[in-house]
PDB file of C-alpha atoms in Angstrom:
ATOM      1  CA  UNK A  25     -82.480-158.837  20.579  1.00  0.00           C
ATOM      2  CA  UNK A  26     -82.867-155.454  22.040  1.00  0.00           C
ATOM      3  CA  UNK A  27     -79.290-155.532  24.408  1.00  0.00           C
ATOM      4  CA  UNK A  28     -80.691-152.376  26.636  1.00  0.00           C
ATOM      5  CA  UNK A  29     -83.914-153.927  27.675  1.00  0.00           C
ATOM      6  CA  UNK A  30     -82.210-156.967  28.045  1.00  0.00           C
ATOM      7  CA  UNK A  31     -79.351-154.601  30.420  1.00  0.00           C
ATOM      8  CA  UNK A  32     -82.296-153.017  31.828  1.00  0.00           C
ATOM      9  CA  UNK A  33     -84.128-155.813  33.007  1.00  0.00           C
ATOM     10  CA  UNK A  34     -80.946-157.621  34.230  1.00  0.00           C
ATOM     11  CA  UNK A  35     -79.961-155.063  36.524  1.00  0.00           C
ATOM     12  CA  UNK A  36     -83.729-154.473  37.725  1.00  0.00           C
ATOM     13  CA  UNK A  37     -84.451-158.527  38.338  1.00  0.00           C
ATOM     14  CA  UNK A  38     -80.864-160.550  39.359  1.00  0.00           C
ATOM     15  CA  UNK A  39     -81.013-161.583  42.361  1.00  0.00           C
ATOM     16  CA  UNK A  40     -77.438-161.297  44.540  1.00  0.00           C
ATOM     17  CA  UNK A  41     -75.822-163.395  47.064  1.00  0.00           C
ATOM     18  CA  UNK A  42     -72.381-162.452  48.499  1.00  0.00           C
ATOM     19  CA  UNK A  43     -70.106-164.338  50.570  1.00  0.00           C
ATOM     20  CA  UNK A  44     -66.361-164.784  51.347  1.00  0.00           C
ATOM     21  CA  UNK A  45     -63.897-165.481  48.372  1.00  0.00           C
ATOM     22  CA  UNK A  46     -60.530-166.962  48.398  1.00  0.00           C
ATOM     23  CA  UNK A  47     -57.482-165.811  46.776  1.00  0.00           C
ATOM     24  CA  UNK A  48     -55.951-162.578  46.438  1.00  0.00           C
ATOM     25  CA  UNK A  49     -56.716-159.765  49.003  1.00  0.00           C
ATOM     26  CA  UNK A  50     -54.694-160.064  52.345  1.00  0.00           C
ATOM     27  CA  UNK A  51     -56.257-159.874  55.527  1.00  0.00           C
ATOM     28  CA  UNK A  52     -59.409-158.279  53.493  1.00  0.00           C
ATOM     29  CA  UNK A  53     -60.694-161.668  52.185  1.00  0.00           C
ATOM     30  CA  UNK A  54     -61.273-163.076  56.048  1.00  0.00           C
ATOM     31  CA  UNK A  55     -63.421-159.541  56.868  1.00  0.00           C
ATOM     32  CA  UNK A  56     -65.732-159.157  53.786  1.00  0.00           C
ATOM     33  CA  UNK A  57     -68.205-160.935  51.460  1.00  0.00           C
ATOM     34  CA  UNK A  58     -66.229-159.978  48.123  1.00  0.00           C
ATOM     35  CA  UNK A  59     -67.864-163.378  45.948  1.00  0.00           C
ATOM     36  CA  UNK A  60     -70.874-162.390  44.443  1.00  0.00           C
ATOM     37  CA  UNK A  61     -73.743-165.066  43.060  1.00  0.00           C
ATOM     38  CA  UNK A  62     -75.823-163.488  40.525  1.00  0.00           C
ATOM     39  CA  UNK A  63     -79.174-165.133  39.819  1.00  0.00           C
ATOM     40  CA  UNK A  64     -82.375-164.495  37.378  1.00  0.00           C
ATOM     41  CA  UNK A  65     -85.264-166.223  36.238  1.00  0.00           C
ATOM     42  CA  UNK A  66     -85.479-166.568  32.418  1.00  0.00           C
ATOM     43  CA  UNK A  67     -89.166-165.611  32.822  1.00  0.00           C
ATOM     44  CA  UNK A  68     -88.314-162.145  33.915  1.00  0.00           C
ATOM     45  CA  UNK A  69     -85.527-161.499  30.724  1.00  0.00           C
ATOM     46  CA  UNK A  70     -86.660-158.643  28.680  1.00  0.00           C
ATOM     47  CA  UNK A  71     -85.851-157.807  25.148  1.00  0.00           C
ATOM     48  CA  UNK A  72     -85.936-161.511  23.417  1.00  0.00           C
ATOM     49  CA  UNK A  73     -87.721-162.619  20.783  1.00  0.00           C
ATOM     50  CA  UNK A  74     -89.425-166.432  21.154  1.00  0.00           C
ATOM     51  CA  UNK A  75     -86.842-167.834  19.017  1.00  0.00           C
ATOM     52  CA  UNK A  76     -83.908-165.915  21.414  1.00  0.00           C
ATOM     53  CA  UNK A  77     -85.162-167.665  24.306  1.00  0.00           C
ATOM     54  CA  UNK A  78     -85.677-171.165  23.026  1.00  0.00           C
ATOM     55  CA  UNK A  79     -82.209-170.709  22.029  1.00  0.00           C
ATOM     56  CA  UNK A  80     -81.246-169.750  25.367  1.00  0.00           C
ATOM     57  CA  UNK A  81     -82.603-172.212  26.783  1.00  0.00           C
ATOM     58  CA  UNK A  82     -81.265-175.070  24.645  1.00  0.00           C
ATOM     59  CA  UNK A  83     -77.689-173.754  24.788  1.00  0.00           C
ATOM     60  CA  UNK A  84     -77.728-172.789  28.666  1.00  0.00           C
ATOM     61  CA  UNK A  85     -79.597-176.256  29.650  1.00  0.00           C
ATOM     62  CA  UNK A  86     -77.216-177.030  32.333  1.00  0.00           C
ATOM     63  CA  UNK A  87     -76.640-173.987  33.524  1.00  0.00           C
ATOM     64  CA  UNK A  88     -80.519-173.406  34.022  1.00  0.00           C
ATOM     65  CA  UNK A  89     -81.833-174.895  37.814  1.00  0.00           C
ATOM     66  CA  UNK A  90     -85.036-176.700  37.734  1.00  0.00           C
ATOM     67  CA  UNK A  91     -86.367-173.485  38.910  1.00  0.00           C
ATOM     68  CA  UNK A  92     -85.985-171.679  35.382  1.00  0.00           C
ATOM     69  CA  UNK A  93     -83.076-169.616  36.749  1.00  0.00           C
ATOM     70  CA  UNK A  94     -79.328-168.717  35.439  1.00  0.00           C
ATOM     71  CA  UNK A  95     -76.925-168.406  37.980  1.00  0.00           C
ATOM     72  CA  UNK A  96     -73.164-167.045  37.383  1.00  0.00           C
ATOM     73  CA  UNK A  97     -70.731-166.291  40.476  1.00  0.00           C
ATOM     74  CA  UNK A  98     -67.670-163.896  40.103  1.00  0.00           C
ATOM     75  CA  UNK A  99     -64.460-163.440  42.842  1.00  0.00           C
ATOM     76  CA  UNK A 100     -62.307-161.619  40.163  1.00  0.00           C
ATOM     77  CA  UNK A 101     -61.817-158.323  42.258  1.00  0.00           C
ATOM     78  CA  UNK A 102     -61.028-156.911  45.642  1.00  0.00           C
ATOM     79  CA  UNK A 103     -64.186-154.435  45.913  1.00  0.00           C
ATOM     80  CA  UNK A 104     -67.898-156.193  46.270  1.00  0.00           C
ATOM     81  CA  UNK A 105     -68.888-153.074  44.172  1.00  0.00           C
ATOM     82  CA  UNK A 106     -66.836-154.025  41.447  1.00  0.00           C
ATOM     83  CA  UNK A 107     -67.141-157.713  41.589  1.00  0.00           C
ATOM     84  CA  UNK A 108     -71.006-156.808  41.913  1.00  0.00           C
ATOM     85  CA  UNK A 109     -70.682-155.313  38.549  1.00  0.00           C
ATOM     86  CA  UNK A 110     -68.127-157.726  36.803  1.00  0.00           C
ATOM     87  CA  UNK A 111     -71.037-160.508  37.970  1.00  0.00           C
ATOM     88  CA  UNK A 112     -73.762-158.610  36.433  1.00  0.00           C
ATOM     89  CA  UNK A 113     -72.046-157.825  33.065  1.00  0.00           C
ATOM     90  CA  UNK A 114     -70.758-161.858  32.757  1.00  0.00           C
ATOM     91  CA  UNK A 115     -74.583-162.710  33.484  1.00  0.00           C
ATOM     92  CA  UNK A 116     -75.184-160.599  30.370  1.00  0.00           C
ATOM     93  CA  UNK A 117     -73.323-161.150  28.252  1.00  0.00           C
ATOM     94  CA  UNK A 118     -73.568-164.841  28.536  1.00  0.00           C
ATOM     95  CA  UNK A 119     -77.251-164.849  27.866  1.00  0.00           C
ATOM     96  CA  UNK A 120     -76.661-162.768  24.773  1.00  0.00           C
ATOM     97  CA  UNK A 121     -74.211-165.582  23.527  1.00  0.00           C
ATOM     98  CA  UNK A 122     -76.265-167.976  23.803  1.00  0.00           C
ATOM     99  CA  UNK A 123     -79.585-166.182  22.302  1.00  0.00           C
ATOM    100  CA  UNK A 124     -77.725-165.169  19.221  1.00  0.00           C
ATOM    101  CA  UNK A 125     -79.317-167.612  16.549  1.00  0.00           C
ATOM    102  CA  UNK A 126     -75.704-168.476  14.164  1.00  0.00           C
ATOM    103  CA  UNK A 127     -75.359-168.522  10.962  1.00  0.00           C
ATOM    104  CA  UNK A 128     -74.702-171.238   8.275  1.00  0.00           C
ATOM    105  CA  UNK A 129     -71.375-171.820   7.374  1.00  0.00           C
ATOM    106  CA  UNK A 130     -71.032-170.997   3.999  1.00  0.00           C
ATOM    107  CA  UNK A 131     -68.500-173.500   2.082  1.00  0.00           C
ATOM    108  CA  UNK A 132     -65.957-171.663   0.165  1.00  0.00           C
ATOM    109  CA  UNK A 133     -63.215-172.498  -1.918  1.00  0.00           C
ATOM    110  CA  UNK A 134     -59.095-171.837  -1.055  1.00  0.00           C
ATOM    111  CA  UNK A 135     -58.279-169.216  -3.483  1.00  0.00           C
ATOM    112  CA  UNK A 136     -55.290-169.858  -6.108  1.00  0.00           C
ATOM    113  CA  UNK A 137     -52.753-167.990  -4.429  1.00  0.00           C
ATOM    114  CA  UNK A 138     -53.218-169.509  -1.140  1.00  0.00           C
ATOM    115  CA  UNK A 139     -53.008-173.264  -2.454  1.00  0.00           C
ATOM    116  CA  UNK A 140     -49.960-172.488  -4.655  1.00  0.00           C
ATOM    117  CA  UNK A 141     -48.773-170.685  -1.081  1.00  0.00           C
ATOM    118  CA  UNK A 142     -49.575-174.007   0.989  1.00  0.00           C
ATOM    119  CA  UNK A 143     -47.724-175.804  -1.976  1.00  0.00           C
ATOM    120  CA  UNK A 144     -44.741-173.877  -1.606  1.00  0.00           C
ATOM    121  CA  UNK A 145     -44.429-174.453   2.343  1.00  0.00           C
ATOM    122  CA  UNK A 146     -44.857-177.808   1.476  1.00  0.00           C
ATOM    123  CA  UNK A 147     -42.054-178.169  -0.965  1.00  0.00           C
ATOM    124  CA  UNK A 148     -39.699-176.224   0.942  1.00  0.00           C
ATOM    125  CA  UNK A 149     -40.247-178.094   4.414  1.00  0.00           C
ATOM    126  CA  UNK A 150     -39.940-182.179   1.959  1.00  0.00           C
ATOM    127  CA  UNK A 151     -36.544-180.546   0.921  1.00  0.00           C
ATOM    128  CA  UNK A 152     -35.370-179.431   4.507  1.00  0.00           C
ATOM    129  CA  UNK A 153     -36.394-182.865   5.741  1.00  0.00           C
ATOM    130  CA  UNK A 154     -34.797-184.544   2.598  1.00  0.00           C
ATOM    131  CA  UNK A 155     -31.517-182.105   3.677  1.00  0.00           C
ATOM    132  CA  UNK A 156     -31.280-183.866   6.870  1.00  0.00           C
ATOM    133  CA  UNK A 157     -31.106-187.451   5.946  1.00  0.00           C
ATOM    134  CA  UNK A 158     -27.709-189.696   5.693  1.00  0.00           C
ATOM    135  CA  UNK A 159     -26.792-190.031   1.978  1.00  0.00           C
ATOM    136  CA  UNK A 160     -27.624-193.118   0.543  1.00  0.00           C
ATOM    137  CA  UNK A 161     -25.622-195.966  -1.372  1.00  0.00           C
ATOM    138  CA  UNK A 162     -22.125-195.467   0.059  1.00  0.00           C
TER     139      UNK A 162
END
């Protein structure tokens, strides 16, 4: 995945909505359109490989519209500059989540210490519950 084509072509293709947002931002939030809707068609995503978008597309499936576009909304700051960005940058980086093809988990074995350090927890929490009980056979 080549992240600065993939930047690139984000900035150059998302579509933007902006309306009113709730929350924080006193008599601000009733004057100006501070939520912004970013939107892109997959088609138009630069910088992945066939096997990066076929991911994408399997792990975004419901957040894809029948119209082959991602959609992500932010209302996290005052400023429509900076929610602008904030919107742009979680568009991003959620399609680079979801391209990245993962690894196998590799099964490994506990090392010695930390099963004789597991043990030890174990014996000394039986004996502080064995501690608290009534003594028996009176």
């Amino acid at each position: 995945m080549d992240r600065r084509l993939l930047h690139d072509s984000i900035i150059r293709y998302a579509e933007l909505s902006f309306s009113r947002a709730g929350g924080a931002g006193g008599q601000n939030v009733n004057k100006v359109s501070t939520k912004v809707r970013a939107a892109i068609r997959l088609e138009r995503l630069e910088g992945l490989s066939d096997a990066e978008r076929q991911a994408l597309r399997r792990n975004l499936a419901p957040s894809i519209s029948r119209e082959d576009v991602l959609a992500v909304a932010a209302q996290d700051e005052r400023l429509q500059e900076r929610t602008r960005e904030a919107a742009l940058l979680r568009l991003e980086s959620k399609i680079a989540a979801a391209a990245g093809v993962r690894r196998k988990r590799r099964k490994t074995k506990p090392t010695k210490a930390s099963v004789e350090r597991r043990l030890r927890g174990k014996k000394i929490r039986a004996e502080t519950k064995r501690n608290r009980r009534a003594p028996s056979g009176s």
